[in-house]
């Protein structure tokens, strides 16, 4: 498992990443965590529907997103709000979606990020098709898909990996191995030594990185992105991380894991280690932390306000999304529904 | 007798089946450790052990396909799909293998298994968690399709499904898991698959529904009664085989019918019920059969839900219209 | 104009679409090198090259899922599933993604793609090669479902499907691929999706069918005509959107209807058509609507086939019964 | 790729297999090939529906089947008539099935072999469930499933392999890599170096053998069977062979491969090499060949006669197979159908 920055914040080898970028990504992780924590409390207040926390996975998501160009495709899941926001998906739309509103699935025209996939496994092949299309159209865009360890058990993972390799599509398979598929630990999901090893079955390079190590994640994702962009084909990246929170706000992890395990996991926090690193280089101060956390709070609060300002959907909301032009049946049913 | 919710009745049915028959196994995602998303299989792991209560990787086709192999080998698997929206990856196994092995092998091999699928909306869930796809299973020859709406039926139908020599798609109305409580017989008790239940006798109009919609349908019946309209309320319960006699006898008596379901309207199972009624008792019909259904749209997320699900008002209005016309 | 079989018309439509629009690609199993099991894509590889005419590994979910990604990215893929019996592994992609991305993203992302599926029996094929599952696609909000029964419709509907901004399930009646020839317009020509075709005007009874069954239905119409019974023969052609007006106007005129399909009866699309008719023109009906369908069995292998498919005799008998009754 | 017997019939290393067994299996291959050739001519005469020839794959199928106990499960495909027959599936039923009659799918009660799978990919997981059930029931049976190279592209292959490995079921995945999935060559199906390599993704042993080498196939399959029976779990075997004939009697291979390729493939015939080996040991004579080929002809002819003596199915044939007890709807429909 490749690591650049230890949990204690020391650099194991020279990183090509400049400190100003590291500071930018550190700030992004801080914003993401506030978004995550705020989402949980909003859900408790009944202002959001079920929420799937990503605490502990900020390094993986922010590091991966940072390796993309703005016009590269991102195809992510219900747990990837940090990555999606970092790729330009407006935070207010993430909140809006979580209130239970389809309007949260419509990013601006210049944000090539699909709405989060709720089904596990089905979305990876979409990133194959998106990248494939870019190549057919002569664009130099790549497509990165995020998914979890559990998704690698679905047949669709196999078909997506195989198509990507056979057709050498510019696709990056970014797996966040956060230890569990709801209650099932990775050791009971597969007998392969690592998830990265699965790339062998497709003649695809597979790399395993410390997913809580922002620098390692960024470095390897960038390499995979460049490889894809150059036409050399797909890469599987296994980012080893941990889901600090419950599977969703409905889940009770005590049914399947120990507090000790969570305590140990917390010592590997992806944000703390970057803070320590920056501090050691004199790039981190309490004042700056104060500044960015206040900024983060403002960003999150503004996004919530914007999301909650969206009026309740009308009856037409159900019908208008179905086709470019409503069918006779839908027009008729919309009338009945309105009556 | 014990007072149980529908979910508790299902748990009891599992425990009863596992205790009564060594060949019964429970298999699915998170069914063992956590007792399932809805806790329906809660406690079974402790009582019956990991050999018979099995947590699987996230792979629906694998779950159904492996359970199918187990059934062919003589076990009686109860496979759980976490939500109906996630039953599609297993659809090929269900349609092309589970439903067909008996015919393909002329009874030499069979698949006595139950596939449990929580279904339906109304609880503000994420996308894919509120689907009602009963019609796509009912249209598949070789499957039985049942859905309970009371705790007693939940236990009785599940045990009947486990004992059935053929595969049964067992649809569990999520919205009713905890909303109803009633006395349920202890031990092994069954409800015959293929029989509808008349929940309320009446003479003016027949109201037909199944699953979670039975709740609004019964309420509509009460609302109509308050206005002096006598409705016969039928819980279809078993879509395949369908209890046509009970349905047709009722409509011959009332001359009017309203079919209610939350699945999309076009080619929903309500079309079969409506067609059956009009084809078999046209001359007894005093008014056109009315369908009160979900729309031909994707099931909406939480905020749009109130506009989607058939309401008591819509059912009452449809029933009234059949009286005004005829 | 050129005289073509239905299969040749489809090949012409592919060539026309590929030539007219750079964003059109053809993807599927054996579609390039061999031109497909039915040679429908014959010659396209040579003319348009491997970048746009793509042979894939055997993975239906992969085919549809990759085509979906391509469509979202602005291409117009035509994906082929080799036989309807093999469409089930892709069912999850179709139902949960292809049919939903527009709604999920409020028009921000769309999937303008065509999924071609040869379907239906009558040629003595192996298991899984004769299915008619139109109902399970018609029941899925977000999909259009069409099926041509003439060479001209085959070309016109396929080009209309390619040009459609939404996903279209394009069902090809295998039995008709080579059994009919007619003049087909050259170049780009379309048939509007959502319009039924009246193949024969009549006044006594309306005969409705689609796909391969239109052949027996037309023959039944002729047989009836010989006995002085005037039947209006309608090729439904587009199941979603359904041309209800044409169907209902006809039944209001004739007062009698027979719906024919080879899919299993229960919850087949015929139930929707029958229900629609009885619900919308009950008072015009002189006799109950009759459904002449395949049975609720697995589609039989070659030797059993004669007992399964709706025959001209069965259609004629059903039509006569509507006249005797009413 | 492990090989014991060269195409020239020389033994590369000592084989544990006794000559009398080799002679028995040689005879079985001869019978199988006559069955195959006869099926093609019957199909041409319109006496069989579409047929999928297995010429060239007799070594793989007979070798694999020979490693099983009579009560082990076999789950095979439309191209595996040789293996099914060798495992006890009556030849007349194989013919009957090919005439287009479901009654061909019902082997005797003591033959644990499912009817051939027509769908590609879906049947492998059945062998996982069958083996799993045997273990739960405390039986020492194993389940062997045969499938082709093309089937490894389906998602169901992935789920079956993963379940078998995770639950250590007594399952043997026997892949006949015959070079093509209809028209698609293996090199365009996957970028993994070999199909055996795919086992790595599941932490499962994977072996690659010369599929035209009866001895190598038998040895490795027996090892996998013993391993499974001992409770050590599943194995993937890639038997490298070649489909000498067309995909089916409807297929025209000239659209996707050259005659040269077929000519070269024929030099690796699985039957000829065993004949040469036996001859070298004085165990093969023209007289014996004459004897067994006449016997084979008799077996095949009797099977055809028996199959063709089965009367045309009645209407009831369609309905009686659906449920243990027909539903009201089916009973009603059967009446209509009879009328
Ligand atoms: C096809 C499908 N099956 C089941 C589910 C229910 N489900 C939601 S998340 C989840 C676990 C996914 O685990 P993993 O891929 O590791 O992602 P994580 O939740 O850990 O981020 C399951 C089984 C689903 N959403 N889709
Ligand atoms: C699910 C499914 N998709 C497609 C087909 C059509 N089909 C029949 S055989 C075949 C190729 C299979 O190749 P392989 O697995 O290598 O087996 P082989 O025919 O070479 O023995 C295909 C695509 C099918 N039967 N099932
Ligand atoms: Mg996980
Ligand atoms: Mg092959």
PDB file of C-alpha atoms in Angstrom, chain C residues 57-219:
ATOM      1  CA  UNK C  57     -17.660  -9.401 -25.409  1.00  0.00           C
ATOM      2  CA  UNK C  58     -20.685 -11.419 -24.271  1.00  0.00           C
ATOM      3  CA  UNK C  59     -22.046  -9.044 -21.629  1.00  0.00           C
ATOM      4  CA  UNK C  60     -25.473  -7.495 -22.140  1.00  0.00           C
ATOM      5  CA  UNK C  61     -25.330  -5.257 -19.090  1.00  0.00           C
ATOM      6  CA  UNK C  62     -21.995  -4.007 -20.337  1.00  0.00           C
ATOM      7  CA  UNK C  63     -23.380  -3.348 -23.805  1.00  0.00           C
ATOM      8  CA  UNK C  64     -26.359  -1.349 -22.584  1.00  0.00           C
ATOM      9  CA  UNK C  65     -24.433   0.361 -19.784  1.00  0.00           C
ATOM     10  CA  UNK C  66     -21.596   1.424 -22.086  1.00  0.00           C
ATOM     11  CA  UNK C  67     -24.071   2.559 -24.764  1.00  0.00           C
ATOM     12  CA  UNK C  68     -25.845   4.538 -22.056  1.00  0.00           C
ATOM     13  CA  UNK C  69     -22.619   6.325 -21.135  1.00  0.00           C
ATOM     14  CA  UNK C  70     -22.011   7.039 -24.812  1.00  0.00           C
ATOM     15  CA  UNK C  71     -25.509   8.480 -25.182  1.00  0.00           C
ATOM     16  CA  UNK C  72     -25.091  10.704 -22.135  1.00  0.00           C
ATOM     17  CA  UNK C  73     -21.878  11.939 -23.726  1.00  0.00           C
ATOM     18  CA  UNK C  74     -23.699  12.926 -26.904  1.00  0.00           C
ATOM     19  CA  UNK C  75     -23.461   9.894 -29.141  1.00  0.00           C
ATOM     20  CA  UNK C  76     -26.525   8.095 -30.532  1.00  0.00           C
ATOM     21  CA  UNK C  77     -25.812   4.426 -29.952  1.00  0.00           C
ATOM     22  CA  UNK C  78     -27.843   1.642 -31.475  1.00  0.00           C
ATOM     23  CA  UNK C  79     -27.263  -1.319 -29.157  1.00  0.00           C
ATOM     24  CA  UNK C  80     -28.266  -4.814 -30.188  1.00  0.00           C
ATOM     25  CA  UNK C  81     -29.278  -7.566 -27.786  1.00  0.00           C
ATOM     26  CA  UNK C  82     -29.019 -10.856 -29.660  1.00  0.00           C
ATOM     27  CA  UNK C  83     -32.389 -12.267 -28.550  1.00  0.00           C
ATOM     28  CA  UNK C  84     -35.015 -11.012 -26.113  1.00  0.00           C
ATOM     29  CA  UNK C  85     -34.274 -13.935 -23.802  1.00  0.00           C
ATOM     30  CA  UNK C  86     -30.847 -12.420 -23.298  1.00  0.00           C
ATOM     31  CA  UNK C  87     -32.104  -8.927 -22.546  1.00  0.00           C
ATOM     32  CA  UNK C  88     -32.616  -9.749 -18.861  1.00  0.00           C
ATOM     33  CA  UNK C  89     -28.951  -9.395 -17.854  1.00  0.00           C
ATOM     34  CA  UNK C  90     -29.262  -5.798 -19.102  1.00  0.00           C
ATOM     35  CA  UNK C  91     -32.633  -5.196 -17.479  1.00  0.00           C
ATOM     36  CA  UNK C  92     -31.156  -3.378 -14.495  1.00  0.00           C
ATOM     37  CA  UNK C  93     -29.302  -0.951 -16.744  1.00  0.00           C
ATOM     38  CA  UNK C  94     -32.405  -0.313 -18.822  1.00  0.00           C
ATOM     39  CA  UNK C  95     -34.841   0.157 -15.953  1.00  0.00           C
ATOM     40  CA  UNK C  96     -32.634   1.850 -13.372  1.00  0.00           C
ATOM     41  CA  UNK C  97     -30.436   4.007 -15.583  1.00  0.00           C
ATOM     42  CA  UNK C  98     -31.406   4.300 -19.247  1.00  0.00           C
ATOM     43  CA  UNK C  99     -35.061   5.037 -18.446  1.00  0.00           C
ATOM     44  CA  UNK C 100     -34.285   7.390 -15.560  1.00  0.00           C
ATOM     45  CA  UNK C 101     -31.317   9.656 -16.213  1.00  0.00           C
ATOM     46  CA  UNK C 102     -33.455  12.424 -17.747  1.00  0.00           C
ATOM     47  CA  UNK C 103     -35.742  12.545 -14.734  1.00  0.00           C
ATOM     48  CA  UNK C 104     -32.928  12.047 -12.250  1.00  0.00           C
ATOM     49  CA  UNK C 105     -31.069  15.012 -13.718  1.00  0.00           C
ATOM     50  CA  UNK C 106     -34.053  17.116 -14.756  1.00  0.00           C
ATOM     51  CA  UNK C 107     -33.058  17.066 -18.460  1.00  0.00           C
ATOM     52  CA  UNK C 108     -29.428  17.950 -17.689  1.00  0.00           C
ATOM     53  CA  UNK C 109     -28.386  14.481 -18.906  1.00  0.00           C
ATOM     54  CA  UNK C 110     -30.298  12.327 -21.382  1.00  0.00           C
ATOM     55  CA  UNK C 111     -29.931   8.947 -23.059  1.00  0.00           C
ATOM     56  CA  UNK C 112     -30.923   9.208 -26.719  1.00  0.00           C
ATOM     57  CA  UNK C 113     -30.272   5.606 -27.643  1.00  0.00           C
ATOM     58  CA  UNK C 114     -31.948   2.663 -29.300  1.00  0.00           C
ATOM     59  CA  UNK C 115     -31.913  -0.860 -27.920  1.00  0.00           C
ATOM     60  CA  UNK C 116     -32.751  -3.300 -30.672  1.00  0.00           C
ATOM     61  CA  UNK C 117     -34.134  -6.640 -29.553  1.00  0.00           C
ATOM     62  CA  UNK C 118     -35.169  -9.422 -31.945  1.00  0.00           C
ATOM     63  CA  UNK C 119     -38.189 -11.091 -30.324  1.00  0.00           C
ATOM     64  CA  UNK C 120     -40.982 -13.585 -30.673  1.00  0.00           C
ATOM     65  CA  UNK C 121     -41.144 -17.227 -31.693  1.00  0.00           C
ATOM     66  CA  UNK C 122     -42.381 -19.420 -34.452  1.00  0.00           C
ATOM     67  CA  UNK C 123     -39.088 -20.565 -35.930  1.00  0.00           C
ATOM     68  CA  UNK C 124     -38.385 -23.651 -33.835  1.00  0.00           C
ATOM     69  CA  UNK C 125     -35.586 -22.117 -31.840  1.00  0.00           C
ATOM     70  CA  UNK C 126     -33.770 -23.232 -28.710  1.00  0.00           C
ATOM     71  CA  UNK C 127     -34.971 -22.085 -25.284  1.00  0.00           C
ATOM     72  CA  UNK C 128     -34.720 -18.314 -24.608  1.00  0.00           C
ATOM     73  CA  UNK C 129     -34.833 -17.483 -28.323  1.00  0.00           C
ATOM     74  CA  UNK C 130     -38.587 -16.943 -28.685  1.00  0.00           C
ATOM     75  CA  UNK C 131     -39.639 -14.647 -25.862  1.00  0.00           C
ATOM     76  CA  UNK C 132     -42.063 -11.710 -26.121  1.00  0.00           C
ATOM     77  CA  UNK C 133     -41.456  -9.508 -23.123  1.00  0.00           C
ATOM     78  CA  UNK C 134     -42.789  -6.228 -24.495  1.00  0.00           C
ATOM     79  CA  UNK C 135     -44.948  -5.751 -21.385  1.00  0.00           C
ATOM     80  CA  UNK C 136     -42.034  -5.532 -18.966  1.00  0.00           C
ATOM     81  CA  UNK C 137     -40.543  -2.712 -21.038  1.00  0.00           C
ATOM     82  CA  UNK C 138     -43.888  -0.991 -21.636  1.00  0.00           C
ATOM     83  CA  UNK C 139     -44.435  -0.963 -17.850  1.00  0.00           C
ATOM     84  CA  UNK C 140     -41.195   0.975 -17.318  1.00  0.00           C
ATOM     85  CA  UNK C 141     -41.681   4.768 -17.211  1.00  0.00           C
ATOM     86  CA  UNK C 142     -39.115   6.601 -19.323  1.00  0.00           C
ATOM     87  CA  UNK C 143     -38.929   4.165 -22.212  1.00  0.00           C
ATOM     88  CA  UNK C 144     -40.610   4.263 -25.586  1.00  0.00           C
ATOM     89  CA  UNK C 145     -41.438   0.838 -26.995  1.00  0.00           C
ATOM     90  CA  UNK C 146     -42.088   0.222 -30.672  1.00  0.00           C
ATOM     91  CA  UNK C 147     -42.254  -2.803 -32.924  1.00  0.00           C
ATOM     92  CA  UNK C 148     -42.535  -2.718 -36.725  1.00  0.00           C
ATOM     93  CA  UNK C 149     -44.285  -5.372 -38.774  1.00  0.00           C
ATOM     94  CA  UNK C 150     -43.540  -4.105 -42.292  1.00  0.00           C
ATOM     95  CA  UNK C 151     -40.284  -3.222 -44.056  1.00  0.00           C
ATOM     96  CA  UNK C 152     -41.340   0.423 -44.455  1.00  0.00           C
ATOM     97  CA  UNK C 153     -42.204   0.706 -40.776  1.00  0.00           C
ATOM     98  CA  UNK C 154     -38.987  -1.053 -39.850  1.00  0.00           C
ATOM     99  CA  UNK C 155     -36.899   1.590 -41.581  1.00  0.00           C
ATOM    100  CA  UNK C 156     -39.121   4.513 -40.652  1.00  0.00           C
ATOM    101  CA  UNK C 157     -39.479   3.594 -37.007  1.00  0.00           C
ATOM    102  CA  UNK C 158     -35.797   2.767 -36.563  1.00  0.00           C
ATOM    103  CA  UNK C 159     -34.744   6.127 -38.004  1.00  0.00           C
ATOM    104  CA  UNK C 160     -37.376   7.865 -35.871  1.00  0.00           C
ATOM    105  CA  UNK C 161     -35.994   6.004 -32.848  1.00  0.00           C
ATOM    106  CA  UNK C 162     -32.432   7.051 -33.649  1.00  0.00           C
ATOM    107  CA  UNK C 163     -33.590  10.662 -33.927  1.00  0.00           C
ATOM    108  CA  UNK C 164     -35.695  10.477 -30.769  1.00  0.00           C
ATOM    109  CA  UNK C 165     -34.300  12.431 -27.810  1.00  0.00           C
ATOM    110  CA  UNK C 166     -35.292   9.597 -25.478  1.00  0.00           C
ATOM    111  CA  UNK C 167     -34.407   5.896 -25.223  1.00  0.00           C
ATOM    112  CA  UNK C 168     -36.399   3.597 -27.476  1.00  0.00           C
ATOM    113  CA  UNK C 169     -36.787  -0.150 -27.056  1.00  0.00           C
ATOM    114  CA  UNK C 170     -36.988  -1.366 -30.630  1.00  0.00           C
ATOM    115  CA  UNK C 171     -38.531  -4.829 -30.892  1.00  0.00           C
ATOM    116  CA  UNK C 172     -37.912  -6.756 -34.098  1.00  0.00           C
ATOM    117  CA  UNK C 173     -40.295  -9.600 -34.947  1.00  0.00           C
ATOM    118  CA  UNK C 174     -37.924 -12.405 -35.919  1.00  0.00           C
ATOM    119  CA  UNK C 175     -40.615 -14.335 -37.770  1.00  0.00           C
ATOM    120  CA  UNK C 176     -41.133 -11.404 -40.149  1.00  0.00           C
ATOM    121  CA  UNK C 177     -37.478 -10.604 -40.913  1.00  0.00           C
ATOM    122  CA  UNK C 178     -37.646 -12.307 -44.285  1.00  0.00           C
ATOM    123  CA  UNK C 179     -41.288 -13.208 -44.796  1.00  0.00           C
ATOM    124  CA  UNK C 180     -42.438  -9.851 -46.126  1.00  0.00           C
ATOM    125  CA  UNK C 181     -41.079  -7.681 -48.945  1.00  0.00           C
ATOM    126  CA  UNK C 182     -42.260  -4.264 -50.000  1.00  0.00           C
ATOM    127  CA  UNK C 183     -41.120  -0.990 -51.472  1.00  0.00           C
ATOM    128  CA  UNK C 184     -39.233   1.118 -48.978  1.00  0.00           C
ATOM    129  CA  UNK C 185     -38.291   4.771 -49.463  1.00  0.00           C
ATOM    130  CA  UNK C 186     -34.572   5.377 -49.970  1.00  0.00           C
ATOM    131  CA  UNK C 187     -32.571   7.690 -47.724  1.00  0.00           C
ATOM    132  CA  UNK C 188     -33.818   9.244 -44.514  1.00  0.00           C
ATOM    133  CA  UNK C 189     -37.481   8.425 -43.929  1.00  0.00           C
ATOM    134  CA  UNK C 190     -39.342   8.216 -40.644  1.00  0.00           C
ATOM    135  CA  UNK C 191     -42.590   6.856 -39.214  1.00  0.00           C
ATOM    136  CA  UNK C 192     -43.904   8.796 -36.250  1.00  0.00           C
ATOM    137  CA  UNK C 193     -43.536   6.981 -32.923  1.00  0.00           C
ATOM    138  CA  UNK C 194     -46.874   6.884 -31.111  1.00  0.00           C
ATOM    139  CA  UNK C 195     -49.173   6.221 -34.067  1.00  0.00           C
ATOM    140  CA  UNK C 196     -50.941   2.951 -34.749  1.00  0.00           C
ATOM    141  CA  UNK C 197     -51.600   1.835 -38.336  1.00  0.00           C
ATOM    142  CA  UNK C 198     -55.001   0.783 -39.597  1.00  0.00           C
ATOM    143  CA  UNK C 199     -54.124  -2.064 -41.968  1.00  0.00           C
ATOM    144  CA  UNK C 200     -57.707  -2.766 -42.961  1.00  0.00           C
ATOM    145  CA  UNK C 201     -60.769  -0.643 -42.416  1.00  0.00           C
ATOM    146  CA  UNK C 202     -63.885  -2.396 -41.190  1.00  0.00           C
ATOM    147  CA  UNK C 203     -67.089  -1.984 -39.287  1.00  0.00           C
ATOM    148  CA  UNK C 204     -67.980  -5.161 -37.384  1.00  0.00           C
ATOM    149  CA  UNK C 205     -65.013  -5.921 -35.152  1.00  0.00           C
ATOM    150  CA  UNK C 206     -61.631  -4.405 -34.360  1.00  0.00           C
ATOM    151  CA  UNK C 207     -58.624  -6.751 -34.418  1.00  0.00           C
ATOM    152  CA  UNK C 208     -55.565  -5.404 -32.601  1.00  0.00           C
ATOM    153  CA  UNK C 209     -52.048  -6.803 -32.589  1.00  0.00           C
ATOM    154  CA  UNK C 210     -48.382  -5.895 -33.020  1.00  0.00           C
ATOM    155  CA  UNK C 211     -45.147  -7.497 -34.160  1.00  0.00           C
ATOM    156  CA  UNK C 212     -45.249 -10.920 -35.761  1.00  0.00           C
ATOM    157  CA  UNK C 213     -48.859 -11.538 -34.730  1.00  0.00           C
ATOM    158  CA  UNK C 214     -50.025  -8.901 -37.193  1.00  0.00           C
ATOM    159  CA  UNK C 215     -49.547 -11.582 -39.844  1.00  0.00           C
ATOM    160  CA  UNK C 216     -52.075 -14.012 -38.363  1.00  0.00           C
ATOM    161  CA  UNK C 217     -54.337 -11.096 -37.472  1.00  0.00           C
ATOM    162  CA  UNK C 218     -54.458  -9.787 -41.026  1.00  0.00           C
ATOM    163  CA  UNK C 219     -55.068 -13.309 -42.302  1.00  0.00           C
TER     164      UNK C 219
END
